[in-house]
CSV table of C-alpha atoms and ligand atoms in Angstrom, one decimal:
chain,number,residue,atom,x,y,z
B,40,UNK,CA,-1.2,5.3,-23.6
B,41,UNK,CA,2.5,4.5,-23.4
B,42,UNK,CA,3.5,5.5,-19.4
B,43,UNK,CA,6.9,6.6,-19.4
B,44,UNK,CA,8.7,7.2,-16.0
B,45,UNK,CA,12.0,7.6,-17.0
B,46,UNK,CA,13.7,10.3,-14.9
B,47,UNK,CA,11.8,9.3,-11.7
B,48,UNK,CA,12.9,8.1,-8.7
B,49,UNK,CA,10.5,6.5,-6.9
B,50,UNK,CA,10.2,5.0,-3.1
B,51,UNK,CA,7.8,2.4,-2.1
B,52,UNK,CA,7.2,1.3,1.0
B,53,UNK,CA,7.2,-1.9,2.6
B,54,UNK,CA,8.3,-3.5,-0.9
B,55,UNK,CA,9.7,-6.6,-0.2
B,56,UNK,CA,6.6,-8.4,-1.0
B,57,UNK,CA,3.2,-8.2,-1.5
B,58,UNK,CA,1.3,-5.5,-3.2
B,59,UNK,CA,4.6,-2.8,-2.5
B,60,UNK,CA,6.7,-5.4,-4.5
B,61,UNK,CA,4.4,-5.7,-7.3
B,62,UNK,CA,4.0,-1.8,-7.6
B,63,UNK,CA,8.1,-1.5,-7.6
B,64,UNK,CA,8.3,-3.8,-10.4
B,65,UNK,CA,5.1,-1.8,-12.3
B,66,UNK,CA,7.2,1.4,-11.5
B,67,UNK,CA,10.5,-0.1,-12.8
B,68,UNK,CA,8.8,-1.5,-16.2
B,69,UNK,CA,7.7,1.9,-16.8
B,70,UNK,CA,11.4,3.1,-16.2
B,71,UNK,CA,12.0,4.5,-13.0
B,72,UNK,CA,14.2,4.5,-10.7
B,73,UNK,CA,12.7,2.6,-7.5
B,74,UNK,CA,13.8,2.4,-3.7
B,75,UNK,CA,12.7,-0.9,-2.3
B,76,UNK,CA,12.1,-0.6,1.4
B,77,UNK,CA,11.5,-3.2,4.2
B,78,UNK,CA,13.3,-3.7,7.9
B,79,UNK,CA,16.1,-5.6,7.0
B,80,UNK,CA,18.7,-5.4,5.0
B,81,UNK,CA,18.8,-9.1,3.4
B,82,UNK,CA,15.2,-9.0,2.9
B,83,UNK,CA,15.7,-5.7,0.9
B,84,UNK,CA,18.8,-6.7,-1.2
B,85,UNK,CA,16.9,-10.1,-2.1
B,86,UNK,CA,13.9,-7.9,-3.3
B,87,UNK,CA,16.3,-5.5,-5.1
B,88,UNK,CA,17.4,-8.4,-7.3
B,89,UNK,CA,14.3,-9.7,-8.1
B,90,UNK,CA,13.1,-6.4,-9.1
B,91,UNK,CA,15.9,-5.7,-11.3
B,92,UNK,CA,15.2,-9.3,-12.7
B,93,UNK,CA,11.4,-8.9,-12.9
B,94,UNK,CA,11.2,-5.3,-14.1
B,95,UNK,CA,14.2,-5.4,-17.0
B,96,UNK,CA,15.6,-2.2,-15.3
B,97,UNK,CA,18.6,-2.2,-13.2
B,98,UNK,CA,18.4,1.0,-11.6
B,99,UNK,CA,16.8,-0.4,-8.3
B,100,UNK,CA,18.0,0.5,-5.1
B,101,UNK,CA,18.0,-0.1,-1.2
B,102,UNK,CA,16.1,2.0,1.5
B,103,UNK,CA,16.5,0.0,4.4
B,104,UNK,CA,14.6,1.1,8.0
B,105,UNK,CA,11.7,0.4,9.8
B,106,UNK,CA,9.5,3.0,9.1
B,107,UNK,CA,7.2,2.6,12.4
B,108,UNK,CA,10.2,4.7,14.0
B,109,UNK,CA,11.7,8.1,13.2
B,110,UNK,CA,15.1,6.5,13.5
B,111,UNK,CA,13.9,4.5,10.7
B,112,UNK,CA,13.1,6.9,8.6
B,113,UNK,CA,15.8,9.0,8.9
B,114,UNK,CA,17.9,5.6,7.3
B,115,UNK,CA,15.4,5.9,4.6
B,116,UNK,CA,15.4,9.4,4.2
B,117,UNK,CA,19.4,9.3,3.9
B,118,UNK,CA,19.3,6.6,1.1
B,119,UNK,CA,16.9,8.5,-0.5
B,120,UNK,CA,16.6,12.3,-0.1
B,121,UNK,CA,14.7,13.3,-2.6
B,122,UNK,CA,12.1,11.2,-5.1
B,123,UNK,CA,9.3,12.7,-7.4
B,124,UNK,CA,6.9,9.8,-6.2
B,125,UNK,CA,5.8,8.5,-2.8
B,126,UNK,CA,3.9,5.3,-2.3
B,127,UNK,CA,3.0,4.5,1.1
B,128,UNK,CA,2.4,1.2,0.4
B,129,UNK,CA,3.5,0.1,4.2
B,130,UNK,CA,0.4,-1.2,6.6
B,131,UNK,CA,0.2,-4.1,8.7
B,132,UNK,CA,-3.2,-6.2,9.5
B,133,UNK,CA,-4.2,-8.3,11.6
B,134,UNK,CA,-7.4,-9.5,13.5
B,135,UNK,CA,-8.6,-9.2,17.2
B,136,UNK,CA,-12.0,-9.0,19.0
B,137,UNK,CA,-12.9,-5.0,19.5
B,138,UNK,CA,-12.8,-5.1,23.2
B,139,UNK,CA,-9.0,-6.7,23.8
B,140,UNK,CA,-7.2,-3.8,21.6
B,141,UNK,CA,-5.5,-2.4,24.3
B,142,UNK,CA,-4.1,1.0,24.0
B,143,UNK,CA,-0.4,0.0,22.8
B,144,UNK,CA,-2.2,-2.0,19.8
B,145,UNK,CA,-4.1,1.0,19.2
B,146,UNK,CA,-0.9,3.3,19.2
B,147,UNK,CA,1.3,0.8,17.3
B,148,UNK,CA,-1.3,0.4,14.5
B,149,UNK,CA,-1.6,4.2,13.9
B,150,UNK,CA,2.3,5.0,14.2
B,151,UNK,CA,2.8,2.1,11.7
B,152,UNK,CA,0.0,2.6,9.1
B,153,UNK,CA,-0.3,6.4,9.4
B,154,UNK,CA,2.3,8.0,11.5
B,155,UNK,CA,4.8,6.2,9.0
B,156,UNK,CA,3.1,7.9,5.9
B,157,UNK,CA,3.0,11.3,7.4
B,158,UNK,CA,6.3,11.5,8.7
B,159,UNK,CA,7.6,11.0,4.8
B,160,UNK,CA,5.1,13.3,3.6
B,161,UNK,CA,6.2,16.1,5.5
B,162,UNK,CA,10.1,15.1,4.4
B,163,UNK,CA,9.4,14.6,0.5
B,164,UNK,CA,6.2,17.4,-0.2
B,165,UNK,CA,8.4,20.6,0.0
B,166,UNK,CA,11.1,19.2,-2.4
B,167,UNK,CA,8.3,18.1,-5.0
B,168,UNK,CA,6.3,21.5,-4.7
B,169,UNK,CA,9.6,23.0,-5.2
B,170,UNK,CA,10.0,21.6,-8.5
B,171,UNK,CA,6.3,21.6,-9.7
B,172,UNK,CA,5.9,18.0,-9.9
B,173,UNK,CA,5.0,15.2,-7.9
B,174,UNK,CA,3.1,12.2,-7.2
B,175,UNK,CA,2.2,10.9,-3.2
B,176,UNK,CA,0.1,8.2,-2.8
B,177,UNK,CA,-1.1,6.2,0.5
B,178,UNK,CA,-2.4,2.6,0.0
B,179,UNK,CA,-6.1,2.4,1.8
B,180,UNK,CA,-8.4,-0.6,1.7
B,181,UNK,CA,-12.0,-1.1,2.0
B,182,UNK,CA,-11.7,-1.3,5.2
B,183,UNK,CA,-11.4,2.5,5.1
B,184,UNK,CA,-15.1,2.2,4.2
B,185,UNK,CA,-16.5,-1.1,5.5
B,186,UNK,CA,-15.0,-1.6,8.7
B,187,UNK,CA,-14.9,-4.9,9.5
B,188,UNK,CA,-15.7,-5.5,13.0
B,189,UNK,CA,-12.7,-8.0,13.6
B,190,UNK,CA,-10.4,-5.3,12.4
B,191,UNK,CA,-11.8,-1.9,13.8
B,192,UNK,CA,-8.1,-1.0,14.3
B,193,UNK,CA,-6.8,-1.3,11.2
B,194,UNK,CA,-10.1,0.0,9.5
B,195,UNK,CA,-9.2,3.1,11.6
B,196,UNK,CA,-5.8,3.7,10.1
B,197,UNK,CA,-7.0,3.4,6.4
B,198,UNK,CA,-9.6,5.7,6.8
B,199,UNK,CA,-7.4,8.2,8.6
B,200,UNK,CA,-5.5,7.8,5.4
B,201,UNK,CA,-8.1,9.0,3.1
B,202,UNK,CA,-8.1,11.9,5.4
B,203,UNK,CA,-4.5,12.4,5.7
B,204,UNK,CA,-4.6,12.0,1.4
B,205,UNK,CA,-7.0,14.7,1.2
B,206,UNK,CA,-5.5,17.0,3.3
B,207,UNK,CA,-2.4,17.2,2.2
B,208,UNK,CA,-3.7,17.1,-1.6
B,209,UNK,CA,-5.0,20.8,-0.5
B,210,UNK,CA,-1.6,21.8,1.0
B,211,UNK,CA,-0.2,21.2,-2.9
B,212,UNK,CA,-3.0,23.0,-4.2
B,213,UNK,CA,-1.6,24.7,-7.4
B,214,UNK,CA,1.8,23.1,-7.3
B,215,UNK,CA,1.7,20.4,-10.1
B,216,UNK,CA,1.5,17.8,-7.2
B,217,UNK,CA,-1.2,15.2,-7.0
B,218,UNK,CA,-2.0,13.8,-3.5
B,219,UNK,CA,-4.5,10.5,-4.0
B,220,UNK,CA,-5.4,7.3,-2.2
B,221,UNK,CA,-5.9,4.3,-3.8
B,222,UNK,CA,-8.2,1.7,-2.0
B,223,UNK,CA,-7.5,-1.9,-2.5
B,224,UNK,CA,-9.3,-4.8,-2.1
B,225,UNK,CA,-9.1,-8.2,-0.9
B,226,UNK,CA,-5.5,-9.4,-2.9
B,227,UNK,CA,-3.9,-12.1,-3.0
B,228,UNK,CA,-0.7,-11.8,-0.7
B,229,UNK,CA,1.3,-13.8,1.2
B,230,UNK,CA,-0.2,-12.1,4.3
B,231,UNK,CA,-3.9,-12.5,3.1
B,232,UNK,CA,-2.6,-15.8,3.0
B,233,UNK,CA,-2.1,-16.2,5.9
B,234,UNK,CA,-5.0,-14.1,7.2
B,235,UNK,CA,-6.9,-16.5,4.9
B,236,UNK,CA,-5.6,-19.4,7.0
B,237,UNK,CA,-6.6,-17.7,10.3
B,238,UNK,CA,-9.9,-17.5,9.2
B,239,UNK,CA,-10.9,-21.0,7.1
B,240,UNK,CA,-8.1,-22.7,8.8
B,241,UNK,CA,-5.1,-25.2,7.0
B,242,UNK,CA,-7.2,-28.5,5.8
B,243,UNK,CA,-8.5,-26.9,2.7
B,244,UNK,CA,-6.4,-26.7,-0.2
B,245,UNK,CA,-5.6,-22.9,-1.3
B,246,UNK,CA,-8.5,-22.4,-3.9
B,247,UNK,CA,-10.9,-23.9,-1.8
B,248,UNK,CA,-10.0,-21.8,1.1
B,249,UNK,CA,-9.9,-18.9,-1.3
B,250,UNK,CA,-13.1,-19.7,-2.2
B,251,UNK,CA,-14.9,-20.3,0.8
B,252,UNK,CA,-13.0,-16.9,2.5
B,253,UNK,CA,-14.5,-14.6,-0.4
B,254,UNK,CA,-18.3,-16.1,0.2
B,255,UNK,CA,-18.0,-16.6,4.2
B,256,UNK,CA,-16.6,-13.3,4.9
B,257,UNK,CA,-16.2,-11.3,1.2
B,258,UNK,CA,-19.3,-12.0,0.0
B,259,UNK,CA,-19.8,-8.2,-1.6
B,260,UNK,CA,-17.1,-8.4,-3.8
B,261,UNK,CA,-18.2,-8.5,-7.6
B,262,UNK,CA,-15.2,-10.4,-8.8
B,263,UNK,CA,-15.7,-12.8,-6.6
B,264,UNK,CA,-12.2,-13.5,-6.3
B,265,UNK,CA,-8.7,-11.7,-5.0
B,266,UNK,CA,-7.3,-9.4,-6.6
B,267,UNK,CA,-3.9,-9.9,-7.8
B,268,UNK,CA,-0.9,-7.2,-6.4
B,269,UNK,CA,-0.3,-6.6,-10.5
B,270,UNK,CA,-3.9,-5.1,-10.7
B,271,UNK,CA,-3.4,-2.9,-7.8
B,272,UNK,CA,-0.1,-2.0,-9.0
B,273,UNK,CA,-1.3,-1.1,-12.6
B,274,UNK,CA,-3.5,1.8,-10.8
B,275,UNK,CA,-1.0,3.1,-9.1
B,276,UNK,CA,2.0,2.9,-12.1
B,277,UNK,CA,-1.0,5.0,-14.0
B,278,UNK,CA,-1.5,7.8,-11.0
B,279,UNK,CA,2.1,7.7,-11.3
B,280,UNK,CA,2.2,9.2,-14.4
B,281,UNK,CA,1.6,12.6,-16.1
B,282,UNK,CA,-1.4,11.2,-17.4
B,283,UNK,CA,-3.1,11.3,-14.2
B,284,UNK,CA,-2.4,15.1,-13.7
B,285,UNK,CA,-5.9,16.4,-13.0
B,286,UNK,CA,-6.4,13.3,-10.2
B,287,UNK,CA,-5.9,14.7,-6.8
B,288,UNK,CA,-7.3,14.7,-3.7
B,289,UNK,CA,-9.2,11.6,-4.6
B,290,UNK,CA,-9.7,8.2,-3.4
B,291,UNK,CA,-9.6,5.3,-6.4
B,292,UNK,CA,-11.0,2.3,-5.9
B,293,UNK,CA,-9.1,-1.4,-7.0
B,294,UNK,CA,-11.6,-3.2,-4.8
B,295,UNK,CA,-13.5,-6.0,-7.1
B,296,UNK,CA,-16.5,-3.8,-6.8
B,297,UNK,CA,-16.4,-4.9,-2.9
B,298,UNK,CA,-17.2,-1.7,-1.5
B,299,UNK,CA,-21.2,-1.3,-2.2
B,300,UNK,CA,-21.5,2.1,-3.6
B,301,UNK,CA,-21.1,3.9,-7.4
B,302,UNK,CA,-19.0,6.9,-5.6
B,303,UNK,CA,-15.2,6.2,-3.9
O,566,LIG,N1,-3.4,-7.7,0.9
O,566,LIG,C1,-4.6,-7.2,0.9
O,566,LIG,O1,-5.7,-7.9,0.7
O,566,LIG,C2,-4.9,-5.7,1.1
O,566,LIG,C3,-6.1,-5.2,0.9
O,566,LIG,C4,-6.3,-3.8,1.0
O,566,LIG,C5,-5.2,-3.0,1.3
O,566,LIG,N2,-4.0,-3.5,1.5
O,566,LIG,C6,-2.9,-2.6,1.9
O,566,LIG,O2,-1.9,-2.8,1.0
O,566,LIG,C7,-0.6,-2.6,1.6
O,566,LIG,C8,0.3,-3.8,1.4
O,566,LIG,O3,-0.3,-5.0,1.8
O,566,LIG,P1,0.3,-6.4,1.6
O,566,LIG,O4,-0.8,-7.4,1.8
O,566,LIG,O5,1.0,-6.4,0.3
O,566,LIG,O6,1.4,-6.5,2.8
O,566,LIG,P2,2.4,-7.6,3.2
O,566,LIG,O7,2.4,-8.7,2.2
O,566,LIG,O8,2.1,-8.0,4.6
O,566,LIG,O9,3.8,-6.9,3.1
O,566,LIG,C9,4.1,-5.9,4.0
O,566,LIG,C10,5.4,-5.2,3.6
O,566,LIG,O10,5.7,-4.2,4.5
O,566,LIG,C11,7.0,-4.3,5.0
O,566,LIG,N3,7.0,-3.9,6.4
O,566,LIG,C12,6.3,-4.3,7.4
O,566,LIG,N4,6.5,-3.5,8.5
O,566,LIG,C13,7.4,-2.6,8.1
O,566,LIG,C14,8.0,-1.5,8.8
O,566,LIG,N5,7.7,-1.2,10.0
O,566,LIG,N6,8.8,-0.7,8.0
O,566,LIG,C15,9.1,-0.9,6.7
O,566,LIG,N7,8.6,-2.0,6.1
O,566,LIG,C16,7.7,-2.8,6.8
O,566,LIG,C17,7.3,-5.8,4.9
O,566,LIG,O11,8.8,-5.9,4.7
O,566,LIG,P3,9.8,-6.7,5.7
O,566,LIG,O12,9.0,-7.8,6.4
O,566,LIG,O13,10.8,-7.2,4.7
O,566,LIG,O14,10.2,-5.6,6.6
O,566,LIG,C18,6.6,-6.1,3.6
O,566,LIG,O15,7.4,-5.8,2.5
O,566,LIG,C19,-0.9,-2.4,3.1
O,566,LIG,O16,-1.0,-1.0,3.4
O,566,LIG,C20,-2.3,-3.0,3.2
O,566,LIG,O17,-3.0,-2.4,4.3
O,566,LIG,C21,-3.8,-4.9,1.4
C-alpha cells in the first residue's frame, strides 16, 4: 500500500512536538501539505523547519494561535481556511487528586481538549462535505476508557471526544467524509516525560523510570513499553488516506493492547 497525499493540505494541532509533530512529519512523507500549530510563533517556525527537514517536503506551513480561545482559532482559521484533513491532535494532561479540581480546572480542561476540536470541526466540515472528501480525526487515549482516578478530568475530555467523533461522523453521513478517533496509549513524549518524572521521581535513570512507570502504574499494557509518537502517527497517516474510506465513526486503538478488551 503506497499512501499518497499529494494534493492535501493538512492541519495538525498542537504540532510542535510530541505525538502532533510526529504525525505532521508522517503526513508530509506521504506528501502533503501540513500546517504546524502551537501558541507561539518561534516555537512554530522552529517546528516548521524541522518538519521540512524530517519529512523531505518543503511545503510546510505556520498556523499560529492558541486554540483554547476563539481568538485563537480565528488566527488559525485565517492561515488556513480550508484543508481536506483535520487532526485534533491538541490535549493537555496533567494529574490532581479528584476532590481539588475546582470548577475553572474543569472548564479549562474541556475548552482546551474538546471545545478546541469542536470549534474547528464546525469551521472545516462544511467545506469538506462540499467537495466529497475529507478526513477529521480527534486524538483520544485510554483514558477515554480506563479512567485513571488521578486524571478524572482529562479522562473526561477524551471520552467526550469519542462522542464528539461519533457524532459528527453521522452529520457526514453520505458525504465521502470519514469522522474517527484514534486512541493512543502511553507514548513516549516529552510531556510523558515529565509526567513520568512526577510520578517515579528524577533519581532513576530514564529506562529505569520507564520501566518501573509501565509496571507501577501501566501494568495492563501488552507491550510493556511506550509507544513511540511514529507508531501513533503511522495510524493516523493511514486514516488519512483513501484507503481508509469505509472507516468512520470509529474509535482505533494504538494503545499497546493497554485497554483490556477485544472491541475499541
Ligand atoms: N503522550 C501520551 O502518552 C498520550 C497518550 C494518549 C493520548 N495522548 C494525546 O495525544 C495528544 C498529544 O499528546 P503529546 O503527549 O504529544 O502532547 P505534548 O508533548 O504535551 O504536546 C502538546 C502540543 O500541544 C501544543 N499546545 C498546547 N496547548 C496548546 C494550545 N492551547 N493551542 C495550540 N497548541 C497547544 C504544544 O505546543 P506549544 O507549547 O508550542 O504551544 C505542543 O505542540 C494529546 O491529545 C494527548 O491527550 C497522549
Amino acid at each position: 500500500m503506497q499512501i499518497d497525499l499529494s494534493g492535501r493540505t493538512a492541519l495538525v494541532t498542537g504540532s510542535t512536538q510530541g505525538i502532533g509533530y510526529a504525525i505532521a512529519v508522517g503526513l508530509a512523507r506521504a506528501g502533503a501539505r501540513v500546517a504546524v500549530n502551537g501558541r507561539s510563533v518561534e516555537r512554530v517556525t522552529a517546528a516548521v523547519d524541522r518538519v521540512r527537514a524530517d519529512s523531505g517536503n518543503d511545503d510546510v506551513i505556520a498556523a499560529v494561535g492558541d486554540l483554547a480561545t476563539e481568538e485563537g482559532a480565528a488566527a488559525v482559521l485565517e492561515a488556513v481556511p480550508t484543508v481536506d484533513i483535520l487532526i485534533n491532535n491538541l490535549g493537555i494532561f496533567g494529574t490532581a487528586a479528584p476532590l481539588e479540581i475546582d470548577d475553572a480546572e474543569w472548564r479549562r480542561y474541556f475548552e482546551v481538549n474538546v471545545l478546541s476540536a469542536v470549534r474547528l470541526i464546525r469551521a472545516y466540515l462544511p467545506g469538506m462535505t462540499e467537495q466529497g472528501w475529507g478526513r477529521i480525526l480527534n486524538l483520544a487515549s485510554d483514558s477515554a476508557v480506563v479512567i485513571p482516578a488521578e486524571m478524572i478530568h482529562y479522562g473526561m475530555t477524551k471520552t467526550a471526544l469519542l462522542a464528539v467523533s461519533r457524532g459528527f461522523a453521522k452529520e457526514a453521513a453520505g458525504t465521502g467524509v470519514t469522522v474517527n478517533s484514534v486512541i493512543a496509549g502511553p507514548t513516549h513524549t516529552g510531556g510523558v516525560e515529565d509526567f513520568v518524572r512526577e510520578l517515579v521521581g528524577n533519581k532513576l535513570p530514564w529506562d529505569e523510570a520507564q520501566r518501573e512507570f509501565m509496571i507501577k502504574h501501566r501494568p495492563q499494557s501488552l507491550i510493556q513499553r511506550l509507544i513511540e509518537p511514529e507508531e501513533i502517527a503511522n495510524m493516523v497517516v493511514y486514516l488519512s488516506s483513501s484507503y481508509a474510506s469505509a472507516t468512520t465513526g470509529g474509535a482505533l486503538r494504538v494503545d499497546g493492547g493497554y485497554v483490556d478488551s477485544i472491541l475499541p
